[in-house]
JSON list of C-alpha atoms and ligand atoms in Angstrom, two decimals:
[
{"chain": "A", "resi": 23, "resn": "MET", "atom": "CA", "xyz": [131.99, 125.53, 100.23]},
{"chain": "A", "resi": 24, "resn": "SER", "atom": "CA", "xyz": [130.44, 127.60, 97.47]},
{"chain": "A", "resi": 25, "resn": "ILE", "atom": "CA", "xyz": [127.48, 126.45, 95.42]},
{"chain": "A", "resi": 26, "resn": "GLU", "atom": "CA", "xyz": [129.81, 126.11, 92.46]},
{"chain": "A", "resi": 27, "resn": "GLU", "atom": "CA", "xyz": [132.22, 123.85, 94.38]},
{"chain": "A", "resi": 28, "resn": "ASN", "atom": "CA", "xyz": [129.33, 121.78, 95.71]},
{"chain": "A", "resi": 29, "resn": "VAL", "atom": "CA", "xyz": [127.86, 121.23, 92.25]},
{"chain": "A", "resi": 30, "resn": "LYS", "atom": "CA", "xyz": [131.27, 120.22, 90.97]},
{"chain": "A", "resi": 31, "resn": "ARG", "atom": "CA", "xyz": [131.72, 117.73, 93.81]},
{"chain": "A", "resi": 32, "resn": "VAL", "atom": "CA", "xyz": [128.22, 116.26, 93.44]},
{"chain": "A", "resi": 33, "resn": "LYS", "atom": "CA", "xyz": [128.77, 115.82, 89.71]},
{"chain": "A", "resi": 34, "resn": "GLU", "atom": "CA", "xyz": [132.08, 114.08, 90.33]},
{"chain": "A", "resi": 35, "resn": "GLU", "atom": "CA", "xyz": [130.43, 111.74, 92.81]},
{"chain": "A", "resi": 36, "resn": "MET", "atom": "CA", "xyz": [127.63, 111.09, 90.31]},
{"chain": "A", "resi": 37, "resn": "ALA", "atom": "CA", "xyz": [130.16, 110.27, 87.59]},
{"chain": "A", "resi": 38, "resn": "ALA", "atom": "CA", "xyz": [131.99, 107.91, 89.94]},
{"chain": "A", "resi": 39, "resn": "ALA", "atom": "CA", "xyz": [128.73, 106.13, 90.78]},
{"chain": "A", "resi": 40, "resn": "CYS", "atom": "CA", "xyz": [127.94, 105.87, 87.07]},
{"chain": "A", "resi": 41, "resn": "SER", "atom": "CA", "xyz": [131.27, 104.26, 86.32]},
{"chain": "A", "resi": 42, "resn": "ARG", "atom": "CA", "xyz": [130.87, 101.81, 89.22]},
{"chain": "A", "resi": 43, "resn": "CYS", "atom": "CA", "xyz": [127.69, 100.47, 87.64]},
{"chain": "A", "resi": 44, "resn": "GLY", "atom": "CA", "xyz": [128.73, 100.78, 84.03]},
{"chain": "A", "resi": 45, "resn": "VAL", "atom": "CA", "xyz": [126.42, 103.53, 82.84]},
{"chain": "A", "resi": 46, "resn": "ALA", "atom": "CA", "xyz": [127.65, 106.45, 80.79]},
{"chain": "A", "resi": 47, "resn": "PRO", "atom": "CA", "xyz": [128.54, 109.44, 82.95]},
{"chain": "A", "resi": 48, "resn": "GLY", "atom": "CA", "xyz": [126.12, 112.14, 81.89]},
{"chain": "A", "resi": 49, "resn": "SER", "atom": "CA", "xyz": [123.23, 109.70, 81.54]},
{"chain": "A", "resi": 50, "resn": "VAL", "atom": "CA", "xyz": [122.05, 110.68, 85.03]},
{"chain": "A", "resi": 51, "resn": "LEU", "atom": "CA", "xyz": [120.56, 114.15, 85.43]},
{"chain": "A", "resi": 52, "resn": "LEU", "atom": "CA", "xyz": [121.22, 116.36, 88.42]},
{"chain": "A", "resi": 53, "resn": "CYS", "atom": "CA", "xyz": [118.07, 118.09, 89.63]},
{"chain": "A", "resi": 54, "resn": "ALA", "atom": "CA", "xyz": [118.86, 120.86, 92.12]},
{"chain": "A", "resi": 55, "resn": "ALA", "atom": "CA", "xyz": [116.20, 120.91, 94.85]},
{"chain": "A", "resi": 56, "resn": "THR", "atom": "CA", "xyz": [115.99, 124.67, 95.09]},
{"chain": "A", "resi": 57, "resn": "LYS", "atom": "CA", "xyz": [113.47, 125.12, 97.89]},
{"chain": "A", "resi": 58, "resn": "MET", "atom": "CA", "xyz": [114.18, 128.03, 100.21]},
{"chain": "A", "resi": 59, "resn": "ASN", "atom": "CA", "xyz": [116.98, 129.30, 98.00]},
{"chain": "A", "resi": 60, "resn": "ASP", "atom": "CA", "xyz": [116.46, 132.67, 96.36]},
{"chain": "A", "resi": 61, "resn": "ALA", "atom": "CA", "xyz": [116.72, 133.51, 92.67]},
{"chain": "A", "resi": 62, "resn": "HIS", "atom": "CA", "xyz": [120.34, 134.59, 93.01]},
{"chain": "A", "resi": 63, "resn": "ARG", "atom": "CA", "xyz": [121.41, 131.25, 94.51]},
{"chain": "A", "resi": 64, "resn": "VAL", "atom": "CA", "xyz": [119.35, 129.33, 91.97]},
{"chain": "A", "resi": 65, "resn": "ARG", "atom": "CA", "xyz": [121.13, 131.16, 89.15]},
{"chain": "A", "resi": 66, "resn": "GLU", "atom": "CA", "xyz": [124.46, 130.29, 90.75]},
{"chain": "A", "resi": 67, "resn": "ALA", "atom": "CA", "xyz": [123.56, 126.60, 90.70]},
{"chain": "A", "resi": 68, "resn": "ILE", "atom": "CA", "xyz": [122.48, 126.84, 87.05]},
{"chain": "A", "resi": 69, "resn": "ALA", "atom": "CA", "xyz": [125.72, 128.57, 86.13]},
{"chain": "A", "resi": 70, "resn": "ALA", "atom": "CA", "xyz": [127.60, 125.78, 87.93]},
{"chain": "A", "resi": 71, "resn": "GLY", "atom": "CA", "xyz": [125.96, 123.24, 85.66]},
{"chain": "A", "resi": 72, "resn": "VAL", "atom": "CA", "xyz": [122.95, 121.59, 87.30]},
{"chain": "A", "resi": 73, "resn": "ASP", "atom": "CA", "xyz": [120.71, 119.96, 84.67]},
{"chain": "A", "resi": 74, "resn": "ILE", "atom": "CA", "xyz": [117.31, 120.76, 86.19]},
{"chain": "A", "resi": 75, "resn": "CYS", "atom": "CA", "xyz": [115.79, 122.98, 88.86]},
{"chain": "A", "resi": 76, "resn": "GLY", "atom": "CA", "xyz": [113.24, 121.19, 91.04]},
{"chain": "A", "resi": 77, "resn": "GLU", "atom": "CA", "xyz": [110.86, 123.31, 93.09]},
{"chain": "A", "resi": 78, "resn": "ASN", "atom": "CA", "xyz": [108.68, 122.12, 95.96]},
{"chain": "A", "resi": 79, "resn": "ARG", "atom": "CA", "xyz": [106.17, 124.81, 96.62]},
{"chain": "A", "resi": 80, "resn": "VAL", "atom": "CA", "xyz": [103.90, 126.37, 94.04]},
{"chain": "A", "resi": 81, "resn": "GLN", "atom": "CA", "xyz": [104.08, 129.87, 95.50]},
{"chain": "A", "resi": 82, "resn": "GLU", "atom": "CA", "xyz": [107.86, 129.83, 95.68]},
{"chain": "A", "resi": 83, "resn": "LEU", "atom": "CA", "xyz": [108.02, 128.57, 92.10]},
{"chain": "A", "resi": 84, "resn": "THR", "atom": "CA", "xyz": [105.70, 131.30, 90.88]},
{"chain": "A", "resi": 85, "resn": "GLU", "atom": "CA", "xyz": [107.69, 134.04, 92.60]},
{"chain": "A", "resi": 86, "resn": "LYS", "atom": "CA", "xyz": [111.06, 132.82, 91.36]},
{"chain": "A", "resi": 87, "resn": "LEU", "atom": "CA", "xyz": [109.69, 132.26, 87.87]},
{"chain": "A", "resi": 88, "resn": "GLU", "atom": "CA", "xyz": [108.63, 135.91, 87.80]},
{"chain": "A", "resi": 89, "resn": "GLN", "atom": "CA", "xyz": [112.16, 136.85, 88.85]},
{"chain": "A", "resi": 90, "resn": "GLY", "atom": "CA", "xyz": [113.61, 134.84, 85.97]},
{"chain": "A", "resi": 91, "resn": "ALA", "atom": "CA", "xyz": [115.42, 132.55, 88.38]},
{"chain": "A", "resi": 92, "resn": "TYR", "atom": "CA", "xyz": [115.35, 129.46, 86.18]},
{"chain": "A", "resi": 93, "resn": "GLU", "atom": "CA", "xyz": [116.42, 130.99, 82.88]},
{"chain": "A", "resi": 94, "resn": "GLY", "atom": "CA", "xyz": [118.36, 128.54, 80.76]},
{"chain": "A", "resi": 95, "resn": "CYS", "atom": "CA", "xyz": [117.41, 125.54, 82.83]},
{"chain": "A", "resi": 96, "resn": "PRO", "atom": "CA", "xyz": [114.51, 123.07, 82.68]},
{"chain": "A", "resi": 97, "resn": "LEU", "atom": "CA", "xyz": [112.10, 123.44, 85.60]},
{"chain": "A", "resi": 98, "resn": "HIS", "atom": "CA", "xyz": [110.45, 120.51, 87.38]},
{"chain": "A", "resi": 99, "resn": "PHE", "atom": "CA", "xyz": [107.95, 120.36, 90.22]},
{"chain": "A", "resi": 100, "resn": "ILE", "atom": "CA", "xyz": [109.00, 117.87, 92.89]},
{"chain": "A", "resi": 101, "resn": "GLY", "atom": "CA", "xyz": [106.87, 118.70, 95.96]},
{"chain": "A", "resi": 102, "resn": "ARG", "atom": "CA", "xyz": [103.49, 117.59, 97.12]},
{"chain": "A", "resi": 103, "resn": "LEU", "atom": "CA", "xyz": [100.88, 119.07, 94.81]},
{"chain": "A", "resi": 104, "resn": "GLN", "atom": "CA", "xyz": [97.37, 120.07, 95.85]},
{"chain": "A", "resi": 105, "resn": "LYS", "atom": "CA", "xyz": [94.63, 119.85, 93.26]},
{"chain": "A", "resi": 106, "resn": "ASN", "atom": "CA", "xyz": [93.73, 123.53, 93.65]},
{"chain": "A", "resi": 107, "resn": "LYS", "atom": "CA", "xyz": [97.32, 124.55, 92.81]},
{"chain": "A", "resi": 108, "resn": "VAL", "atom": "CA", "xyz": [97.57, 122.55, 89.60]},
{"chain": "A", "resi": 109, "resn": "LYS", "atom": "CA", "xyz": [96.50, 125.52, 87.48]},
{"chain": "A", "resi": 110, "resn": "TYR", "atom": "CA", "xyz": [99.57, 127.47, 88.54]},
{"chain": "A", "resi": 111, "resn": "ILE", "atom": "CA", "xyz": [102.10, 124.95, 87.28]},
{"chain": "A", "resi": 112, "resn": "VAL", "atom": "CA", "xyz": [100.71, 123.03, 84.29]},
{"chain": "A", "resi": 113, "resn": "GLY", "atom": "CA", "xyz": [102.52, 124.21, 81.20]},
{"chain": "A", "resi": 114, "resn": "LYS", "atom": "CA", "xyz": [105.16, 126.00, 83.29]},
{"chain": "A", "resi": 115, "resn": "VAL", "atom": "CA", "xyz": [107.14, 122.94, 84.32]},
{"chain": "A", "resi": 116, "resn": "GLU", "atom": "CA", "xyz": [108.53, 120.28, 82.02]},
{"chain": "A", "resi": 117, "resn": "LEU", "atom": "CA", "xyz": [107.88, 117.48, 84.47]},
{"chain": "A", "resi": 118, "resn": "ILE", "atom": "CA", "xyz": [105.81, 116.97, 87.62]},
{"chain": "A", "resi": 119, "resn": "HIS", "atom": "CA", "xyz": [107.59, 114.31, 89.72]},
{"chain": "A", "resi": 120, "resn": "SER", "atom": "CA", "xyz": [104.94, 113.99, 92.35]},
{"chain": "A", "resi": 121, "resn": "ALA", "atom": "CA", "xyz": [101.67, 112.74, 90.81]},
{"chain": "A", "resi": 122, "resn": "ASP", "atom": "CA", "xyz": [100.33, 110.74, 93.72]},
{"chain": "A", "resi": 123, "resn": "SER", "atom": "CA", "xyz": [96.64, 110.11, 93.07]},
{"chain": "A", "resi": 124, "resn": "VAL", "atom": "CA", "xyz": [94.36, 109.44, 90.12]},
{"chain": "A", "resi": 125, "resn": "GLU", "atom": "CA", "xyz": [92.24, 112.43, 91.16]},
{"chain": "A", "resi": 126, "resn": "LEU", "atom": "CA", "xyz": [95.28, 114.70, 90.93]},
{"chain": "A", "resi": 127, "resn": "ILE", "atom": "CA", "xyz": [96.19, 113.29, 87.52]},
{"chain": "A", "resi": 128, "resn": "GLU", "atom": "CA", "xyz": [92.61, 113.92, 86.37]},
{"chain": "A", "resi": 129, "resn": "VAL", "atom": "CA", "xyz": [92.93, 117.58, 87.36]},
{"chain": "A", "resi": 130, "resn": "ILE", "atom": "CA", "xyz": [96.33, 117.91, 85.65]},
{"chain": "A", "resi": 131, "resn": "ASN", "atom": "CA", "xyz": [94.88, 116.32, 82.52]},
{"chain": "A", "resi": 132, "resn": "LYS", "atom": "CA", "xyz": [91.90, 118.65, 82.47]},
{"chain": "A", "resi": 133, "resn": "ARG", "atom": "CA", "xyz": [94.04, 121.73, 82.88]},
{"chain": "A", "resi": 134, "resn": "ALA", "atom": "CA", "xyz": [96.57, 120.64, 80.26]},
{"chain": "A", "resi": 135, "resn": "ALA", "atom": "CA", "xyz": [93.78, 119.83, 77.80]},
{"chain": "A", "resi": 136, "resn": "ALA", "atom": "CA", "xyz": [92.20, 123.24, 78.35]},
{"chain": "A", "resi": 137, "resn": "MET", "atom": "CA", "xyz": [95.55, 124.86, 77.63]},
{"chain": "A", "resi": 138, "resn": "GLY", "atom": "CA", "xyz": [96.08, 122.75, 74.53]},
{"chain": "A", "resi": 139, "resn": "THR", "atom": "CA", "xyz": [99.25, 121.28, 75.95]},
{"chain": "A", "resi": 140, "resn": "THR", "atom": "CA", "xyz": [100.53, 117.94, 77.22]},
{"chain": "A", "resi": 141, "resn": "GLN", "atom": "CA", "xyz": [101.94, 117.67, 80.72]},
{"chain": "A", "resi": 142, "resn": "ASP", "atom": "CA", "xyz": [104.63, 115.11, 81.49]},
{"chain": "A", "resi": 143, "resn": "ILE", "atom": "CA", "xyz": [104.40, 113.51, 84.93]},
{"chain": "A", "resi": 144, "resn": "LEU", "atom": "CA", "xyz": [106.03, 110.84, 87.04]},
{"chain": "A", "resi": 145, "resn": "LEU", "atom": "CA", "xyz": [104.05, 108.58, 89.33]},
{"chain": "A", "resi": 146, "resn": "GLU", "atom": "CA", "xyz": [105.23, 108.93, 92.89]},
{"chain": "A", "resi": 147, "resn": "VAL", "atom": "CA", "xyz": [105.57, 105.58, 94.62]},
{"chain": "A", "resi": 148, "resn": "ASN", "atom": "CA", "xyz": [105.41, 105.23, 98.39]},
{"chain": "A", "resi": 149, "resn": "ILE", "atom": "CA", "xyz": [108.10, 102.59, 98.33]},
{"chain": "A", "resi": 150, "resn": "GLY", "atom": "CA", "xyz": [108.72, 102.65, 102.08]},
{"chain": "A", "resi": 151, "resn": "GLY", "atom": "CA", "xyz": [105.02, 102.19, 102.86]},
{"chain": "A", "resi": 152, "resn": "GLU", "atom": "CA", "xyz": [105.13, 105.24, 105.11]},
{"chain": "A", "resi": 153, "resn": "GLU", "atom": "CA", "xyz": [101.79, 106.55, 106.28]},
{"chain": "A", "resi": 154, "resn": "ALA", "atom": "CA", "xyz": [102.81, 110.22, 106.36]},
{"chain": "A", "resi": 155, "resn": "LYS", "atom": "CA", "xyz": [104.09, 110.18, 102.79]},
{"chain": "A", "resi": 156, "resn": "GLY", "atom": "CA", "xyz": [102.28, 110.57, 99.51]},
{"chain": "A", "resi": 157, "resn": "GLY", "atom": "CA", "xyz": [102.54, 108.24, 96.58]},
{"chain": "A", "resi": 158, "resn": "PHE", "atom": "CA", "xyz": [100.93, 105.11, 95.22]},
{"chain": "A", "resi": 159, "resn": "ALA", "atom": "CA", "xyz": [101.47, 101.84, 97.03]},
{"chain": "A", "resi": 160, "resn": "PRO", "atom": "CA", "xyz": [103.51, 99.65, 94.66]},
{"chain": "A", "resi": 161, "resn": "GLU", "atom": "CA", "xyz": [100.70, 97.09, 94.28]},
{"chain": "A", "resi": 162, "resn": "LYS", "atom": "CA", "xyz": [98.22, 99.87, 93.52]},
{"chain": "A", "resi": 163, "resn": "LEU", "atom": "CA", "xyz": [100.22, 100.88, 90.43]},
{"chain": "A", "resi": 164, "resn": "TRP", "atom": "CA", "xyz": [98.97, 97.86, 88.51]},
{"chain": "A", "resi": 165, "resn": "GLU", "atom": "CA", "xyz": [95.38, 99.04, 89.05]},
{"chain": "A", "resi": 166, "resn": "ILE", "atom": "CA", "xyz": [95.92, 102.60, 87.95]},
{"chain": "A", "resi": 167, "resn": "LEU", "atom": "CA", "xyz": [98.35, 102.20, 85.03]},
{"chain": "A", "resi": 168, "resn": "PRO", "atom": "CA", "xyz": [95.62, 101.03, 82.62]},
{"chain": "A", "resi": 169, "resn": "LEU", "atom": "CA", "xyz": [93.61, 104.16, 83.48]},
{"chain": "A", "resi": 170, "resn": "MET", "atom": "CA", "xyz": [96.34, 106.45, 82.12]},
{"chain": "A", "resi": 171, "resn": "ALA", "atom": "CA", "xyz": [95.16, 105.77, 78.56]},
{"chain": "A", "resi": 172, "resn": "ASP", "atom": "CA", "xyz": [92.14, 108.00, 79.27]},
{"chain": "A", "resi": 173, "resn": "PHE", "atom": "CA", "xyz": [94.29, 111.02, 80.11]},
{"chain": "A", "resi": 174, "resn": "GLN", "atom": "CA", "xyz": [95.27, 112.22, 76.68]},
{"chain": "A", "resi": 175, "resn": "ALA", "atom": "CA", "xyz": [96.78, 115.51, 77.86]},
{"chain": "A", "resi": 176, "resn": "VAL", "atom": "CA", "xyz": [99.10, 113.80, 80.31]},
{"chain": "A", "resi": 177, "resn": "ARG", "atom": "CA", "xyz": [102.05, 111.53, 79.59]},
{"chain": "A", "resi": 178, "resn": "VAL", "atom": "CA", "xyz": [103.45, 109.27, 82.28]},
{"chain": "A", "resi": 179, "resn": "ARG", "atom": "CA", "xyz": [107.22, 109.33, 81.80]},
{"chain": "A", "resi": 180, "resn": "GLY", "atom": "CA", "xyz": [108.42, 107.29, 84.76]},
{"chain": "A", "resi": 181, "resn": "LEU", "atom": "CA", "xyz": [108.50, 106.89, 88.52]},
{"chain": "A", "resi": 182, "resn": "MET", "atom": "CA", "xyz": [109.67, 108.90, 91.51]},
{"chain": "A", "resi": 183, "resn": "ALA", "atom": "CA", "xyz": [110.25, 107.89, 95.11]},
{"chain": "A", "resi": 184, "resn": "ILE", "atom": "CA", "xyz": [111.21, 109.45, 98.41]},
{"chain": "A", "resi": 185, "resn": "PRO", "atom": "CA", "xyz": [112.31, 106.53, 100.58]},
{"chain": "A", "resi": 186, "resn": "PRO", "atom": "CA", "xyz": [112.46, 106.82, 104.38]},
{"chain": "A", "resi": 187, "resn": "ILE", "atom": "CA", "xyz": [115.01, 109.19, 105.89]},
{"chain": "A", "resi": 188, "resn": "CYS", "atom": "CA", "xyz": [118.17, 107.16, 106.39]},
{"chain": "A", "resi": 189, "resn": "GLU", "atom": "CA", "xyz": [121.28, 107.38, 108.53]},
{"chain": "A", "resi": 190, "resn": "ASN", "atom": "CA", "xyz": [123.50, 105.83, 105.91]},
{"chain": "A", "resi": 191, "resn": "MET", "atom": "CA", "xyz": [122.90, 105.37, 102.24]},
{"chain": "A", "resi": 192, "resn": "GLU", "atom": "CA", "xyz": [122.99, 101.59, 102.32]},
{"chain": "A", "resi": 193, "resn": "GLU", "atom": "CA", "xyz": [119.70, 101.49, 104.22]},
{"chain": "A", "resi": 194, "resn": "ASN", "atom": "CA", "xyz": [117.73, 102.72, 101.23]},
{"chain": "A", "resi": 195, "resn": "ARG", "atom": "CA", "xyz": [119.37, 100.48, 98.69]},
{"chain": "A", "resi": 196, "resn": "PRO", "atom": "CA", "xyz": [116.62, 97.81, 98.90]},
{"chain": "A", "resi": 197, "resn": "TYR", "atom": "CA", "xyz": [114.00, 100.50, 98.22]},
{"chain": "A", "resi": 198, "resn": "PHE", "atom": "CA", "xyz": [115.95, 101.81, 95.24]},
{"chain": "A", "resi": 199, "resn": "ARG", "atom": "CA", "xyz": [116.30, 98.28, 93.94]},
{"chain": "A", "resi": 200, "resn": "ALA", "atom": "CA", "xyz": [112.56, 97.65, 94.32]},
{"chain": "A", "resi": 201, "resn": "MET", "atom": "CA", "xyz": [111.85, 100.89, 92.42]},
{"chain": "A", "resi": 202, "resn": "LYS", "atom": "CA", "xyz": [114.12, 99.84, 89.57]},
{"chain": "A", "resi": 203, "resn": "GLN", "atom": "CA", "xyz": [112.33, 96.51, 89.37]},
{"chain": "A", "resi": 204, "resn": "LEU", "atom": "CA", "xyz": [108.94, 98.27, 89.15]},
{"chain": "A", "resi": 205, "resn": "PHE", "atom": "CA", "xyz": [110.36, 100.60, 86.49]},
{"chain": "A", "resi": 206, "resn": "VAL", "atom": "CA", "xyz": [111.52, 97.65, 84.38]},
{"chain": "A", "resi": 207, "resn": "ASP", "atom": "CA", "xyz": [108.35, 95.59, 84.91]},
{"chain": "A", "resi": 208, "resn": "ILE", "atom": "CA", "xyz": [106.04, 98.49, 84.04]},
{"chain": "A", "resi": 209, "resn": "GLY", "atom": "CA", "xyz": [108.11, 99.39, 80.99]},
{"chain": "A", "resi": 210, "resn": "ALA", "atom": "CA", "xyz": [107.83, 95.81, 79.72]},
{"chain": "A", "resi": 211, "resn": "LYS", "atom": "CA", "xyz": [104.01, 95.95, 79.88]},
{"chain": "A", "resi": 212, "resn": "LYS", "atom": "CA", "xyz": [103.64, 98.76, 77.34]},
{"chain": "A", "resi": 213, "resn": "TYR", "atom": "CA", "xyz": [100.64, 100.56, 78.77]},
{"chain": "A", "resi": 214, "resn": "ASP", "atom": "CA", "xyz": [99.06, 103.21, 76.58]},
{"chain": "A", "resi": 215, "resn": "ASN", "atom": "CA", "xyz": [100.31, 106.69, 77.41]},
{"chain": "A", "resi": 216, "resn": "VAL", "atom": "CA", "xyz": [102.98, 105.34, 79.75]},
{"chain": "A", "resi": 217, "resn": "SER", "atom": "CA", "xyz": [106.72, 105.18, 79.06]},
{"chain": "A", "resi": 218, "resn": "MET", "atom": "CA", "xyz": [109.39, 104.44, 81.61]},
{"chain": "A", "resi": 219, "resn": "ASP", "atom": "CA", "xyz": [112.02, 107.05, 80.71]},
{"chain": "A", "resi": 220, "resn": "PHE", "atom": "CA", "xyz": [112.81, 108.62, 84.07]},
{"chain": "A", "resi": 221, "resn": "LEU", "atom": "CA", "xyz": [113.48, 107.09, 87.46]},
{"chain": "A", "resi": 222, "resn": "SER", "atom": "CA", "xyz": [113.76, 109.95, 89.93]},
{"chain": "A", "resi": 223, "resn": "MET", "atom": "CA", "xyz": [115.26, 108.89, 93.25]},
{"chain": "A", "resi": 224, "resn": "GLY", "atom": "CA", "xyz": [118.17, 109.70, 95.53]},
{"chain": "A", "resi": 225, "resn": "MET", "atom": "CA", "xyz": [118.85, 112.89, 97.51]},
{"chain": "A", "resi": 226, "resn": "SER", "atom": "CA", "xyz": [121.94, 114.40, 99.15]},
{"chain": "A", "resi": 227, "resn": "ALA", "atom": "CA", "xyz": [122.39, 111.54, 101.60]},
{"chain": "A", "resi": 228, "resn": "ASP", "atom": "CA", "xyz": [121.95, 108.65, 99.21]},
{"chain": "A", "resi": 229, "resn": "PHE", "atom": "CA", "xyz": [122.21, 109.67, 95.55]},
{"chain": "A", "resi": 230, "resn": "GLN", "atom": "CA", "xyz": [125.23, 107.46, 94.88]},
{"chain": "A", "resi": 231, "resn": "ALA", "atom": "CA", "xyz": [123.37, 104.34, 96.00]},
{"chain": "A", "resi": 232, "resn": "ALA", "atom": "CA", "xyz": [120.32, 105.46, 93.99]},
{"chain": "A", "resi": 233, "resn": "ILE", "atom": "CA", "xyz": [122.44, 105.80, 90.84]},
{"chain": "A", "resi": 234, "resn": "GLU", "atom": "CA", "xyz": [124.03, 102.42, 91.40]},
{"chain": "A", "resi": 235, "resn": "GLU", "atom": "CA", "xyz": [120.54, 100.94, 91.60]},
{"chain": "A", "resi": 236, "resn": "GLY", "atom": "CA", "xyz": [119.27, 102.63, 88.46]},
{"chain": "A", "resi": 237, "resn": "ALA", "atom": "CA", "xyz": [118.18, 106.24, 89.11]},
{"chain": "A", "resi": 238, "resn": "ASN", "atom": "CA", "xyz": [118.55, 108.55, 86.12]},
{"chain": "A", "resi": 239, "resn": "ILE", "atom": "CA", "xyz": [117.43, 111.72, 87.89]},
{"chain": "A", "resi": 240, "resn": "VAL", "atom": "CA", "xyz": [118.74, 112.53, 91.38]},
{"chain": "A", "resi": 241, "resn": "ARG", "atom": "CA", "xyz": [117.32, 115.42, 93.42]},
{"chain": "A", "resi": 242, "resn": "VAL", "atom": "CA", "xyz": [119.96, 117.13, 95.53]},
{"chain": "A", "resi": 243, "resn": "GLY", "atom": "CA", "xyz": [119.29, 120.08, 97.83]},
{"chain": "A", "resi": 244, "resn": "SER", "atom": "CA", "xyz": [121.52, 120.48, 100.87]},
{"chain": "A", "resi": 245, "resn": "GLY", "atom": "CA", "xyz": [124.45, 118.85, 99.05]},
{"chain": "A", "resi": 246, "resn": "ILE", "atom": "CA", "xyz": [124.41, 121.84, 96.69]},
{"chain": "A", "resi": 247, "resn": "PHE", "atom": "CA", "xyz": [123.06, 124.71, 98.77]},
{"chain": "A", "resi": 248, "resn": "GLY", "atom": "CA", "xyz": [124.11, 123.70, 102.29]},
{"chain": "A", "resi": 249, "resn": "ALA", "atom": "CA", "xyz": [121.78, 122.96, 105.17]},
{"chain": "A", "resi": 250, "resn": "ARG", "atom": "CA", "xyz": [118.40, 124.69, 105.00]},
{"chain": "A", "resi": 251, "resn": "ASN", "atom": "CA", "xyz": [117.58, 127.01, 107.86]},
{"chain": "A", "resi": 252, "resn": "TYR", "atom": "CA", "xyz": [113.86, 126.60, 108.40]},
{"chain": "A", "resi": 253, "resn": "ASN", "atom": "CA", "xyz": [113.85, 129.24, 111.14]},
{"chain": "A", "resi": 254, "resn": "CYS", "atom": "CA", "xyz": [114.43, 131.99, 108.62]},
{"chain": "A", "resi": 255, "resn": "HIS", "atom": "CA", "xyz": [111.09, 131.48, 106.89]},
{"chain": "B", "resi": 30, "resn": "LIG", "atom": "C1", "xyz": [114.23, 118.86, 99.47]},
{"chain": "B", "resi": 30, "resn": "LIG", "atom": "C2", "xyz": [113.98, 117.73, 98.57]},
{"chain": "B", "resi": 30, "resn": "LIG", "atom": "C3", "xyz": [115.02, 117.00, 98.02]},
{"chain": "B", "resi": 30, "resn": "LIG", "atom": "C4", "xyz": [116.48, 117.23, 98.36]},
{"chain": "B", "resi": 30, "resn": "LIG", "atom": "O1", "xyz": [116.73, 116.94, 99.70]},
{"chain": "B", "resi": 30, "resn": "LIG", "atom": "P1", "xyz": [118.22, 117.04, 100.29]},
{"chain": "B", "resi": 30, "resn": "LIG", "atom": "O2", "xyz": [118.25, 116.04, 101.37]},
{"chain": "B", "resi": 30, "resn": "LIG", "atom": "O3", "xyz": [118.38, 118.43, 100.77]},
{"chain": "B", "resi": 30, "resn": "LIG", "atom": "O4", "xyz": [119.15, 116.72, 99.18]},
{"chain": "B", "resi": 30, "resn": "LIG", "atom": "C5", "xyz": [114.71, 115.99, 97.12]},
{"chain": "B", "resi": 30, "resn": "LIG", "atom": "N1", "xyz": [113.44, 115.70, 96.80]},
{"chain": "B", "resi": 30, "resn": "LIG", "atom": "C6", "xyz": [112.40, 116.38, 97.31]},
{"chain": "B", "resi": 30, "resn": "LIG", "atom": "C7", "xyz": [111.04, 116.01, 96.91]},
{"chain": "B", "resi": 30, "resn": "LIG", "atom": "C8", "xyz": [112.65, 117.40, 98.21]},
{"chain": "B", "resi": 30, "resn": "LIG", "atom": "O5", "xyz": [111.62, 118.06, 98.74]}
]
């Protein structure tokens, strides 16, 4: 299957999931997880109609940006972000999905302020309570949300989650549902500098379930580009 055919299929499956839960098709954005795919393949995905490119590694993003890989498409950062790499991406990406500590948000804020810009971020939530994964514990969110008012060069635009790896997409449905509940509850509280616009969850194996439970950005890699061959890199 070509990238073009894959994008078409994923979009059809997204539209079907939207209609199953009564949301307008087109209200959910397709973020192509472009890691380990070169500029040529990224351009192919953009031409096929993905809404966003999501990059995982700062160095890869920087290289592909220099090659003009993302032209005509919004660029997001979706991978784990180290504080010392923040300077390379603030102002270059529309949205950072993976803000996972107050210290990191402080650094993003400082950099954005110095550049005279505002950086949109999502708070990553460790919804599966997995030790190896980043993200705020759900109960911790209530402690840190009031602090966001101090970060005037950052805007919290929503939540992101990477639930445990699953064998079938039904297994993650409870996590997606819990994320949607947090999204609604936080939105109702009206914290300064916080708006719940984007709920980023669902990958190749489970994006339909994520959409049915309320995702409005899904991040799809292998479903668009095929299996990644880690041995090549
Ligand atoms: C790679 C990646 C994805 C996409 O994963 P697939 O299973 O290939 O669809 C989504 N989100 C993040 C953060 C990723 O790193």
